[in-house]
Coordinates of C-alpha atoms in Angstrom, one line a residue:
M1 CA -0.3 -74.8 38.4
G2 CA -0.4 -72.1 35.9
I3 CA 1.0 -68.3 36.4
K4 CA -1.7 -65.9 37.3
S5 CA -1.3 -62.6 36.1
F6 CA -2.3 -60.2 38.2
M7 CA -3.1 -57.6 34.9
G8 CA -6.7 -56.3 34.9
K9 CA -8.1 -56.2 31.5
R10 CA -6.2 -53.9 29.4
A11 CA -9.2 -51.0 27.7
A12 CA -9.0 -51.5 23.8
P13 CA -6.4 -48.7 22.5
E14 CA -9.0 -45.9 21.1
K15 CA -9.3 -45.2 17.7
P16 CA -7.9 -41.5 16.9
T17 CA -11.1 -39.2 15.7
E18 CA -11.6 -39.3 12.6
T19 CA -9.1 -36.4 11.2
R20 CA -10.2 -34.8 8.0
I21 CA -7.1 -34.8 6.0
S22 CA -9.1 -33.3 2.0
V23 CA -8.2 -30.4 0.3
R24 CA -11.1 -28.7 0.8
D25 CA -10.7 -29.3 4.8
Y26 CA -7.8 -26.8 4.8
M27 CA -8.3 -24.6 1.5
T28 CA -8.8 -20.3 1.7
E29 CA -12.2 -19.7 0.8
N30 CA -11.8 -15.9 1.4
L31 CA -9.9 -15.0 -1.5
V32 CA -8.3 -11.5 -2.7
T33 CA -9.0 -12.4 -6.4
F34 CA -8.2 -9.9 -9.4
R35 CA -10.0 -9.2 -12.6
E36 CA -8.7 -9.2 -16.0
H37 CA -8.8 -5.6 -16.7
E38 CA -7.6 -3.8 -13.4
N39 CA -3.8 -2.1 -14.0
I40 CA -0.4 -4.0 -12.9
M41 CA 0.5 -1.7 -10.9
D42 CA -3.3 -1.8 -8.3
V43 CA -2.9 -5.7 -8.8
M44 CA 0.7 -5.4 -7.5
E45 CA -0.6 -2.8 -4.4
K46 CA -3.2 -5.4 -3.2
L47 CA -1.0 -8.6 -3.2
I48 CA 1.1 -6.5 -0.9
K49 CA -1.6 -4.5 1.1
H50 CA -2.8 -8.6 2.0
G51 CA 0.3 -10.4 2.0
I52 CA 0.0 -12.4 -0.7
S53 CA 2.3 -13.6 -3.6
G54 CA -0.6 -14.5 -6.6
G55 CA -3.6 -14.4 -6.7
C56 CA -6.9 -15.9 -9.5
I57 CA -7.8 -13.8 -11.8
V58 CA -12.0 -14.0 -12.6
N59 CA -15.1 -13.2 -14.0
E60 CA -18.3 -12.0 -12.7
K61 CA -19.4 -15.7 -12.9
M62 CA -16.5 -16.9 -10.5
E63 CA -14.7 -19.0 -13.7
L64 CA -11.0 -18.9 -13.6
L65 CA -9.4 -17.1 -16.2
G66 CA -6.1 -16.9 -15.2
M67 CA -3.7 -16.2 -12.4
I68 CA -1.5 -13.4 -11.6
S69 CA 1.7 -13.8 -9.3
E70 CA 4.5 -11.7 -7.8
G71 CA 7.0 -13.2 -10.5
D72 CA 5.2 -11.8 -13.4
C73 CA 4.6 -8.8 -12.3
M74 CA 8.8 -8.7 -11.3
K75 CA 8.7 -9.7 -15.4
E76 CA 6.3 -6.5 -15.8
I77 CA 8.6 -4.1 -14.6
S78 CA 11.5 -5.5 -15.8
D79 CA 10.3 -5.7 -19.4
S80 CA 8.7 -2.1 -19.5
R81 CA 12.5 -0.6 -17.6
Y82 CA 14.2 -3.0 -20.4
Y83 CA 11.4 -1.6 -23.6
N84 CA 11.2 2.3 -22.0
M85 CA 6.8 0.9 -21.9
P86 CA 4.7 3.2 -19.1
M87 CA 3.2 0.1 -17.3
S88 CA -0.1 2.5 -16.4
D89 CA -1.4 1.0 -19.3
L90 CA -1.3 -2.1 -18.8
T91 CA -3.3 -4.9 -17.6
V92 CA -3.5 -7.9 -15.7
G93 CA -4.8 -10.1 -18.7
K94 CA -2.0 -8.9 -20.9
R95 CA 1.0 -10.4 -17.8
M96 CA -1.7 -13.0 -16.8
V97 CA -0.9 -17.6 -17.0
K98 CA -3.8 -18.1 -18.6
N99 CA -2.8 -22.2 -18.6
V100 CA -4.0 -22.5 -14.8
Q101 CA -3.3 -26.4 -13.0
T102 CA -5.7 -27.0 -10.3
I103 CA -6.2 -29.5 -7.5
D104 CA -9.7 -31.4 -6.2
G105 CA -10.8 -30.0 -3.6
N106 CA -11.0 -34.1 -2.5
M107 CA -7.6 -34.9 -3.3
N108 CA -6.2 -35.4 0.4
V109 CA -3.7 -32.9 1.6
L110 CA -1.0 -35.5 1.9
E111 CA -1.2 -36.6 -2.3
A112 CA -1.1 -32.1 -2.6
A113 CA 2.2 -32.3 -0.8
R114 CA 3.1 -34.4 -3.7
K115 CA 1.4 -32.8 -6.8
F116 CA 3.3 -29.5 -5.5
T117 CA 6.6 -31.0 -5.1
E118 CA 6.3 -32.5 -7.9
M119 CA 5.5 -28.9 -9.8
K120 CA 6.7 -26.4 -8.0
F121 CA 3.9 -24.2 -7.8
R122 CA 2.8 -22.2 -4.5
R123 CA -0.7 -22.5 -4.9
F124 CA -3.0 -24.8 -7.0
P125 CA -6.9 -23.4 -7.1
I126 CA -10.3 -24.9 -6.6
L127 CA -13.2 -25.5 -9.0
E128 CA -16.7 -26.9 -8.3
D129 CA -18.5 -26.8 -11.2
G130 CA -16.2 -24.9 -13.0
K131 CA -16.6 -21.5 -10.7
L132 CA -13.9 -20.8 -8.4
I133 CA -14.4 -22.1 -4.8
G134 CA -11.0 -21.4 -3.0
Q135 CA -7.2 -21.8 -3.1
I136 CA -4.8 -24.0 -1.7
S137 CA -0.9 -23.0 -0.7
Q138 CA 1.8 -23.9 0.7
R139 CA 1.5 -22.9 3.4
D140 CA -2.2 -24.8 4.2
V141 CA -0.7 -28.2 3.6
L142 CA 2.1 -27.0 6.4
R143 CA -0.9 -26.4 8.1
A144 CA -2.5 -29.2 7.6
A145 CA 0.5 -31.9 7.5
I146 CA 1.2 -30.4 11.8
K147 CA -2.8 -30.4 12.2
L148 CA -2.4 -34.1 11.1
R149 CA 0.6 -35.5 13.4
S150 CA -0.9 -34.7 16.2
H151 CA -4.2 -36.8 15.4
T152 CA -2.2 -39.2 13.8
W153 CA 1.5 -39.6 12.9
A154 CA 3.6 -41.4 16.0
H155 CA 5.6 -38.7 17.9

């Protein structure tokens, strides 16, 4: 005589709902952008006003021309004081970083985290068909990790 179990049939474990994990799902789309001809002082004011540490420089077709950061502005302040040059005639185009690293919107957001740590950048622009469609920051990746943890990672 065998031992009988009094446990009922166990339900199959629930599959977690599929969580979207591409960079595109976590990028910021409503960006503060700048133009090449803007004065560096105006850019600094916008950075402070919007509480951001940098942004993309685009043309009228939303094609990416470069990036400007607080650090770039700090360098300008330092150089202007050192060389006794007025900042009032300095444009973003003269200080922006032109060789910009972008990130694929379809990349897994966890892969993006690795790219952030390897390259030491604070943000990456995302292009589609040559046009700026968004930007992902370190903070966006942190938000994604928190959201993903609640769906997929062991607590």
